[in-house]
Structures are given as structure tokens and as C-alpha cells.
PDB file of C-alpha atoms and ligand atoms in Angstrom:
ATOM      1  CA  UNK A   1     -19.237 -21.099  19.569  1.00  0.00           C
ATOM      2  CA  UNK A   2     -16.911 -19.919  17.243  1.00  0.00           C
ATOM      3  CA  UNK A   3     -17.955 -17.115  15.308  1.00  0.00           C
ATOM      4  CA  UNK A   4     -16.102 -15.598  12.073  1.00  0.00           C
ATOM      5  CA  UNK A   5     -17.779 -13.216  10.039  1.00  0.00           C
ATOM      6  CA  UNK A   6     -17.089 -14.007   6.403  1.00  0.00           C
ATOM      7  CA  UNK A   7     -17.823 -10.026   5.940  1.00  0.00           C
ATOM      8  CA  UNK A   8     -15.070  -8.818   8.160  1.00  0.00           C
ATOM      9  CA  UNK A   9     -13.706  -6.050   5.894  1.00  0.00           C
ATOM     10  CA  UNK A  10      -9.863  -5.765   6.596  1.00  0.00           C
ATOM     11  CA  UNK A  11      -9.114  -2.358   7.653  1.00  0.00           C
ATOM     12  CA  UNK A  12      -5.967  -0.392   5.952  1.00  0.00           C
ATOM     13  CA  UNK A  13      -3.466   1.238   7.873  1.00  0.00           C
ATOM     14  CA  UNK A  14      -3.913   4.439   6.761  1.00  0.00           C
ATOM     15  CA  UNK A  15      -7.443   4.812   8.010  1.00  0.00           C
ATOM     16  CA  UNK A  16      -7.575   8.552   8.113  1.00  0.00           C
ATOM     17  CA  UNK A  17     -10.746  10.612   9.390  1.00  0.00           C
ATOM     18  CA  UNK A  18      -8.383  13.005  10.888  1.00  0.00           C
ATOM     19  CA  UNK A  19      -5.204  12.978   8.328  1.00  0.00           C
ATOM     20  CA  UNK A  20      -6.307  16.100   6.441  1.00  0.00           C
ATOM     21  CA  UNK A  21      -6.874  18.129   9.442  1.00  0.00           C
ATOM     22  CA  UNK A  22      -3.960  20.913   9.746  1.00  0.00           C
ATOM     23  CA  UNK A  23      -4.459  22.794  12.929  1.00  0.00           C
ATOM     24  CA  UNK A  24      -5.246  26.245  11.975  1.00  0.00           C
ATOM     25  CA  UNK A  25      -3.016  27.552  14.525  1.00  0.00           C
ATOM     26  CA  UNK A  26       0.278  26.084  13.479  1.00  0.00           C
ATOM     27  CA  UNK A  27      -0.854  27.074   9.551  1.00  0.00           C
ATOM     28  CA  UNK A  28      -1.174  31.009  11.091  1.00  0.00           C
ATOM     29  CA  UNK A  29       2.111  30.395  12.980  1.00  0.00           C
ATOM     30  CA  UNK A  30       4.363  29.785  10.097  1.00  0.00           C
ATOM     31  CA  UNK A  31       4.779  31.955   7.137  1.00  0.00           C
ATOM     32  CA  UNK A  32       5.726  28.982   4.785  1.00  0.00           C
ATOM     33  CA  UNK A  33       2.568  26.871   3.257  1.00  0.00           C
ATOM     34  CA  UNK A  34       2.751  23.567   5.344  1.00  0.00           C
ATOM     35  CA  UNK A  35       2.938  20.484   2.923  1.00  0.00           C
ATOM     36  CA  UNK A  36       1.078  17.199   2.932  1.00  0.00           C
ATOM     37  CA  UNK A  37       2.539  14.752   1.141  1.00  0.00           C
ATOM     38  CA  UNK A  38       0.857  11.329   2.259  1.00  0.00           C
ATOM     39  CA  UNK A  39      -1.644   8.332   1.095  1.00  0.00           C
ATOM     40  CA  UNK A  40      -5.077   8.615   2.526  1.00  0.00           C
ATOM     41  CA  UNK A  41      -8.032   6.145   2.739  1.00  0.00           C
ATOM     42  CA  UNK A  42     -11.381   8.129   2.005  1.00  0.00           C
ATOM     43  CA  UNK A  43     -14.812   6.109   1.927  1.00  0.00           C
ATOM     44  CA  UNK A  44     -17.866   6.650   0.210  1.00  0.00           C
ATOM     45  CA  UNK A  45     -15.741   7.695  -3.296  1.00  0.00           C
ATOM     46  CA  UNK A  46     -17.978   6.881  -5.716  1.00  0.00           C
ATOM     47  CA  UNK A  47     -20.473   8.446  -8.420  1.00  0.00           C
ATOM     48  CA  UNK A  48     -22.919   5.353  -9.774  1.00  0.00           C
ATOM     49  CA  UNK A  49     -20.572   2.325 -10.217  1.00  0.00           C
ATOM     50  CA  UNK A  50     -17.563   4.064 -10.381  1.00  0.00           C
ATOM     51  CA  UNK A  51     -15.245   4.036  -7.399  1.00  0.00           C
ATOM     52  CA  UNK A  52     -11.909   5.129  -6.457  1.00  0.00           C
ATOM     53  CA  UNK A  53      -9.941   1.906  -5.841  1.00  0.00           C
ATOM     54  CA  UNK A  54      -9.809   0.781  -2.741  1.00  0.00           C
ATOM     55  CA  UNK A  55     -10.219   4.236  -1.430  1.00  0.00           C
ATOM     56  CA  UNK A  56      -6.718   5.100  -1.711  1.00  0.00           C
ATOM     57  CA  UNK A  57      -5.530   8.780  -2.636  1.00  0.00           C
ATOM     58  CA  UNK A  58      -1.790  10.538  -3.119  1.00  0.00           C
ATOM     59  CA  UNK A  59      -2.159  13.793  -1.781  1.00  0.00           C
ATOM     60  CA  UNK A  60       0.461  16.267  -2.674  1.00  0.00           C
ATOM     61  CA  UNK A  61      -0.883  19.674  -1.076  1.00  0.00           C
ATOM     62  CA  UNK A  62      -0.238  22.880   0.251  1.00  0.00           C
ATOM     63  CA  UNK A  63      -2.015  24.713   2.777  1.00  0.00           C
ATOM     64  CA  UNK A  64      -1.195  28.236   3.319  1.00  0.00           C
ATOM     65  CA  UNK A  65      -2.290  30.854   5.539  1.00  0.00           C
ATOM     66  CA  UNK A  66      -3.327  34.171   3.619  1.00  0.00           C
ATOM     67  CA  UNK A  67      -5.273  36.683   5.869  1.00  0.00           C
ATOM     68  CA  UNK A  68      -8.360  34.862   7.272  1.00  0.00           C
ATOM     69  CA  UNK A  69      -8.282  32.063   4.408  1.00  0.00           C
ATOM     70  CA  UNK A  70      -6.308  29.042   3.483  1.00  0.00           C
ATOM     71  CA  UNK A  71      -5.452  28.181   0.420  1.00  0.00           C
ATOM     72  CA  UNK A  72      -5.117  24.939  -0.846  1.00  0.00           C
ATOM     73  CA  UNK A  73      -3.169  23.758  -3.890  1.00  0.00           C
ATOM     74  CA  UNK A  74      -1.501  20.814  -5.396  1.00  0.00           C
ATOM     75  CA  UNK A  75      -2.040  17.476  -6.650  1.00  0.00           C
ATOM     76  CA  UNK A  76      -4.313  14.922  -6.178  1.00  0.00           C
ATOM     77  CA  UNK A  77      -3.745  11.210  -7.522  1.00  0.00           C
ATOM     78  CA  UNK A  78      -5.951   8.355  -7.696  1.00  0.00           C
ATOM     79  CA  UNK A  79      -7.141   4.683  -9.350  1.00  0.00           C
ATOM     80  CA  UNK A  80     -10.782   4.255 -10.185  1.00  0.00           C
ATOM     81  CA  UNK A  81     -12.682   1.127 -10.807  1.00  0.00           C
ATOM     82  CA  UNK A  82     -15.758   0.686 -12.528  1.00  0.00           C
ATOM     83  CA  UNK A  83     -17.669  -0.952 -15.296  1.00  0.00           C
ATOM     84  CA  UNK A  84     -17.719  -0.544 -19.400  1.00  0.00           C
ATOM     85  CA  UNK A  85     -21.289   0.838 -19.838  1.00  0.00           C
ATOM     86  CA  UNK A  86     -21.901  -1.305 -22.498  1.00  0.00           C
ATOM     87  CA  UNK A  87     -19.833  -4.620 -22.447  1.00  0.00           C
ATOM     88  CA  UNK A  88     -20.063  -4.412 -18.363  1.00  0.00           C
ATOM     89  CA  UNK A  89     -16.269  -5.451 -18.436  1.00  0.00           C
ATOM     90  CA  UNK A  90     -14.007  -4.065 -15.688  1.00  0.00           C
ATOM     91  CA  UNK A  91     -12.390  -1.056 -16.238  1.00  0.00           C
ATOM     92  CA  UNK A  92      -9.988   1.329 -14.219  1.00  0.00           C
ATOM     93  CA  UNK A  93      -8.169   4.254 -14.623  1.00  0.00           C
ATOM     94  CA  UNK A  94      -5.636   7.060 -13.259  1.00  0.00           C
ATOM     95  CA  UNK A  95      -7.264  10.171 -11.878  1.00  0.00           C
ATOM     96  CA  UNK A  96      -4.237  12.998 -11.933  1.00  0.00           C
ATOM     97  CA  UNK A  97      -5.889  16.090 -10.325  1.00  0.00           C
ATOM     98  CA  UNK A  98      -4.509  19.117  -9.761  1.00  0.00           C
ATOM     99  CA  UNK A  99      -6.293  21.564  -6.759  1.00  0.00           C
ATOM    100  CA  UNK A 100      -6.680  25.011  -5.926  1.00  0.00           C
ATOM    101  CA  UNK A 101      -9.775  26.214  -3.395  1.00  0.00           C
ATOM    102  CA  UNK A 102     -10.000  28.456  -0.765  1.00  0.00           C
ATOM    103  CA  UNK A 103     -11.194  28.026   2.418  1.00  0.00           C
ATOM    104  CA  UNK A 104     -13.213  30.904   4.222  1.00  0.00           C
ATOM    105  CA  UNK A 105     -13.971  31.471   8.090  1.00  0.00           C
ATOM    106  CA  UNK A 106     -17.140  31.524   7.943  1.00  0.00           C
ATOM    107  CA  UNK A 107     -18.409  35.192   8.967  1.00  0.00           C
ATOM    108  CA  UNK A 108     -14.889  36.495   7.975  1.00  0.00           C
ATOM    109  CA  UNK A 109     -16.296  37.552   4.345  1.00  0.00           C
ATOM    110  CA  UNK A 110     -18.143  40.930   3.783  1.00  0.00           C
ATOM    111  CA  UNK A 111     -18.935  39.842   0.538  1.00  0.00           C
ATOM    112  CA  UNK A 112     -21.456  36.796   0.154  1.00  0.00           C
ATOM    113  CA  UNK A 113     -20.175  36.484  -3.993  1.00  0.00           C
ATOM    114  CA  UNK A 114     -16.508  35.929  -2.558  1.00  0.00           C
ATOM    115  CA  UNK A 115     -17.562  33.105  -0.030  1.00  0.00           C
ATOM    116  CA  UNK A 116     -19.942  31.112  -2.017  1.00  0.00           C
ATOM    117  CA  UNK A 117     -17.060  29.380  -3.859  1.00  0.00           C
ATOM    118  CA  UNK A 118     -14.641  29.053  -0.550  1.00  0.00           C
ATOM    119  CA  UNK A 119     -15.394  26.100   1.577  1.00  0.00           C
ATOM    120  CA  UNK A 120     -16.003  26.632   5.336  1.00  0.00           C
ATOM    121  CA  UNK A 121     -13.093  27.182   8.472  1.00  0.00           C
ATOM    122  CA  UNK A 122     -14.431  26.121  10.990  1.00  0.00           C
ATOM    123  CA  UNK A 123     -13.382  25.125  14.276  1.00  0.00           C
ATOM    124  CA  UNK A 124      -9.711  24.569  15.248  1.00  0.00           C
ATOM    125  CA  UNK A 125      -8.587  22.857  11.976  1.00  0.00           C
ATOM    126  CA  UNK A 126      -8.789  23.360   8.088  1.00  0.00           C
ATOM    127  CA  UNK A 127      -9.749  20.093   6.723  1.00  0.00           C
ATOM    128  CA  UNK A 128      -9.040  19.160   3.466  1.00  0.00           C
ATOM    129  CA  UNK A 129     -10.861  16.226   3.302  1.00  0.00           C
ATOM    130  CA  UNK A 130     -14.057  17.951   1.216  1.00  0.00           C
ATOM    131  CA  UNK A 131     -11.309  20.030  -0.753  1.00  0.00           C
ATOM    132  CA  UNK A 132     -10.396  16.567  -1.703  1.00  0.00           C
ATOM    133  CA  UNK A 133     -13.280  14.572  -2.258  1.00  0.00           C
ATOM    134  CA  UNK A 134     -15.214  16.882  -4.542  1.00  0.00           C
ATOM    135  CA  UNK A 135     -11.680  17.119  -6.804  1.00  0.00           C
ATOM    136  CA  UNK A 136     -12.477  13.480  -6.982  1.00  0.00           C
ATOM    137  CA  UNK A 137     -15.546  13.299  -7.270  1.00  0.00           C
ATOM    138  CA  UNK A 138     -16.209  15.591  -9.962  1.00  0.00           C
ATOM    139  CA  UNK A 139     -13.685  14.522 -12.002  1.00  0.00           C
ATOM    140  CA  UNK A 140     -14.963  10.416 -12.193  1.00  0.00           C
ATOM    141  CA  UNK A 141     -16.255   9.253 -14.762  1.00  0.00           C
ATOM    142  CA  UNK A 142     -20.203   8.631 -15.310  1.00  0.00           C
ATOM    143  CA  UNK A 143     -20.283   5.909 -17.508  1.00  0.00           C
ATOM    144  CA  UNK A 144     -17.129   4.882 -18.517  1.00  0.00           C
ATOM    145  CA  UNK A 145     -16.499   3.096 -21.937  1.00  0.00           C
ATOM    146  CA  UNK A 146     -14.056   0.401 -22.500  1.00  0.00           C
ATOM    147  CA  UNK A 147     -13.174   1.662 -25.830  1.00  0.00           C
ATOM    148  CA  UNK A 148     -15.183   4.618 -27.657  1.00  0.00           C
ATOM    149  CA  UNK A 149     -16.023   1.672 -30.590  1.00  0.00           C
ATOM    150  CA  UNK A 150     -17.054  -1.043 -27.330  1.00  0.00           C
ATOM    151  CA  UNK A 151     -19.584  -3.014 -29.393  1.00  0.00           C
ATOM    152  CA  UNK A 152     -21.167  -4.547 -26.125  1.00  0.00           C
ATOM    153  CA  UNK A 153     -21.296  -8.320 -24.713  1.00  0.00           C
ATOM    154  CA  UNK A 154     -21.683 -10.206 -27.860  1.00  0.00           C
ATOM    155  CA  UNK A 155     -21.975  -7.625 -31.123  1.00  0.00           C
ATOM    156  CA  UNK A 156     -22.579 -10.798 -33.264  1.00  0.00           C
ATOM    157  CA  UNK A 157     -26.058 -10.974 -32.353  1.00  0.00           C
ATOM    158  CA  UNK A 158     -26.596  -7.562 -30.482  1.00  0.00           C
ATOM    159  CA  UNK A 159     -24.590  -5.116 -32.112  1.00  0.00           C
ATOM    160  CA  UNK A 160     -24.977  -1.837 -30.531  1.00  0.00           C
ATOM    161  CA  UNK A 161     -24.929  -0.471 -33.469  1.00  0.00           C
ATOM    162  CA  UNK A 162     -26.665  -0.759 -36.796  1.00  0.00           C
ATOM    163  CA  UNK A 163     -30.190  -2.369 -36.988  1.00  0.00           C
ATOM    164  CA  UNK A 164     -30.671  -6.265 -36.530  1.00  0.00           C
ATOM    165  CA  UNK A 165     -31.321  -6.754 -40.394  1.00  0.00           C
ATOM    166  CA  UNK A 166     -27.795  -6.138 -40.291  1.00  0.00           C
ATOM    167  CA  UNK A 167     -25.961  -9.045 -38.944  1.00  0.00           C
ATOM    168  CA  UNK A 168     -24.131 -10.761 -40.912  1.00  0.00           C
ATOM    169  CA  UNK A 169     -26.092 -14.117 -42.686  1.00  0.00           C
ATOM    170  CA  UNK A 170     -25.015 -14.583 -46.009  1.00  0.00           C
ATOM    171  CA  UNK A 171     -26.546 -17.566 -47.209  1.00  0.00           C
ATOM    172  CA  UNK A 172     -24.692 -18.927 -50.206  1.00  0.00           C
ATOM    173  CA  UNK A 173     -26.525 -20.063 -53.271  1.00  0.00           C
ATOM    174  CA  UNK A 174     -29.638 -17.315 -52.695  1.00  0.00           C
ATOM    175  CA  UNK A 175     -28.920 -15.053 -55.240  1.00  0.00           C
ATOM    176  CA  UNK A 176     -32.362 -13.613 -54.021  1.00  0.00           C
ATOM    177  CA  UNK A 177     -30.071 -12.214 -50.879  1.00  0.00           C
ATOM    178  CA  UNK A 178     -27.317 -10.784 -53.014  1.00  0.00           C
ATOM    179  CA  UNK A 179     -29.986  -8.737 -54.520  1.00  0.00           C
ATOM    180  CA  UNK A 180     -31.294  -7.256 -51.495  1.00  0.00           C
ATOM    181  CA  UNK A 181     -27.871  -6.675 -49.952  1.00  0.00           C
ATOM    182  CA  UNK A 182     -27.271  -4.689 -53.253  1.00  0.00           C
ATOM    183  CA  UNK A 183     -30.649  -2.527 -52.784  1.00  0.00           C
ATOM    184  CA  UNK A 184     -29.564  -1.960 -49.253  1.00  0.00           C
ATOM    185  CA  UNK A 185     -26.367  -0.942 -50.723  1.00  0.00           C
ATOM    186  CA  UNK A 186     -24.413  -2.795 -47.869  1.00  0.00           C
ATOM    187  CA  UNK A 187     -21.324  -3.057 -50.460  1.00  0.00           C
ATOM    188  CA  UNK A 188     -22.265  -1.106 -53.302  1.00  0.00           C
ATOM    189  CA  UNK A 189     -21.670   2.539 -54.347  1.00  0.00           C
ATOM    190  CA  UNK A 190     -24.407   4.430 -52.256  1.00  0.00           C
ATOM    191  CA  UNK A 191     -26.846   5.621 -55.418  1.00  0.00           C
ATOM    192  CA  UNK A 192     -28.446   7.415 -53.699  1.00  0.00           C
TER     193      UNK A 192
HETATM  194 ZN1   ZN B   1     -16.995  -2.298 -23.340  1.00  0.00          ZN
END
């Protein structure tokens, strides 16, 4: 018996748990912020229906050693897919993000102020994954909009704006209708 899931998701190269991991020790070794330039695969990007494509990230960053912390700066670059709140058409977009956080040992700090915005060192590694995600995160957008004037899936009988009274029938020959477009003062001068 054959057996071929139809939901076999194909897995990118770049799979990357560990690609933002920069061993603390060579970062302490080396008195010259260590780069990462590279395309990672993060899962789980998403706020509501908005994704980042695929899960696919440019990182452009710098990790340096300064005292006890690291700092972390640079760019981060992503596409992110979603849906037109209104119309429910696809959308996407370019996320160009640039970072700057510092990461803390934790127990290094004296001051609990200083620490609370740092994000924790621990272990053998500074990991740049959450330094990345939240830049990512924070920055997608809630409920996208196609166009800032989207008038939804079909604005000839649901405009999204404007009250139903207002679509267009003009029945010719009613002059009882011109009348009441004039009191309305749909294309009149507004008396008032
Ligand atoms: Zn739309």
C-alpha cells in the first residue's frame, strides 16, 4: 500500500532553528562585530491573516560584543501576504526593517530599568532569532487595505460607504425621483 500524503509540506533548504545562533564565545573573541548576512526560514510569522511569505527573511546584522551585552543592529527584509480587509483580495508587501536591541546576560544588570528592554543571554549562544521576529512582527500589518478608497467586493450594491438609499437607480421618466435627489441634494448646491 502505497501511501502519499497530499499534505506533505516541501521543506526549504534554509530550514534554520539554529542559523541565528552566534556562539558567544567567538563574538567575545573578536573585537570586530561579526556579520550575518544570509536568508532564513522562520515559522509561525504571522499577526491575524497576515504572514510573512513563505517564511523567508534577508538578514543583514551585526552582532557585537560590548561588555556583558551584544548588540544587535542592521537590516531586516521581508514579503508579507495577506488579505484586503474589505474586498478580501490578496495583497502583499515589502517589510524593510531596520534593528537595534540589546541583549543582556541575564543577572549581569544591577539595574532592573536597564534590562527590561534587553532580551536575555543565555546559554552558550546569542540568538537573534526573537531580535528578529518581534522586528517582524511588530511591524505587519493588522488589517491591511488594498487601496485606502477599497470599496469592498461589489460597491454597486454594498458600498462601504454611504447609506443604501444611495446607490445609484435613476429611473428615467419619474420626475418624482429627480425631486427627491434634489432634496437630498445628491447634485445640487448643499442649501443647507
Ligand atoms: Zn480591497
Amino acid at each position: 500500500m502505497t501511501h502519499t500524503g497530499p499534505d506533505r509540506t516541501p521543506r526549504p533548504t534554509e530550514s534554520v532553528t539554529d542559523s541565528l545562533l552566534i556562539p558567544l564565545a567567538v563574538l567575545r573573541r573578536r573585537a570586530d562585530p561579526r556579520r550575518l548576512d544570509r536568508t532564513v526560514v522562520l515559522e509561525d510569522l504571522m499577526v491575524g491573516g497576515v504572514s510573512i511569505l513563505d517564511g523567508r527573511v534577508e538578514i543583514s546584522l551585526e552582532a557585537e560584543a560590548r561588555g556583558a551585552d551584544v548588540v544587535v543592529s542592521g537590516s531586516v527584509v521581508a514579503r508579507w501576504t495577506g488579505e484586503c480587509r474589505r474586498c478580501l483580495e490578496t495583497l502583499d508587501g515589502r517589510l524593510d526593517l531596520m534593528v537595534n536591541e540589546v541583549m543582556a546576560a541575564a543577572g549581569s544588570r544591577t539595574s532592573d530599568d536597564d534590562a527590561s528592554d534587553a532580551y536575555p543571554l543565555d546559554g552558550d549562544d546569542a540568538d537573534l532569532e526573537p531580535v528578529v521576529r518581534d522586528a517582524l512582527l511588530l511591524a505587519l500589518p493588522i488589517s491591511p487595505l488594498c487601496d485606502e478608497l477599497c470599496a469592498g467586493p461589489d460597491p454597486e450594491r454594498f458600498p462601504a460607504t454611504g447609506g443604501p438609499e444611495d446607490v445609484g437607480v435613476t429611473p428615467g421618466g419619474d420626475p418624482r425621483w429627480a425631486v427627491l435627489d434634489v432634496l437630498r441634494g445628491d447634485d445640487g448646491p448643499d442649501a443647507g
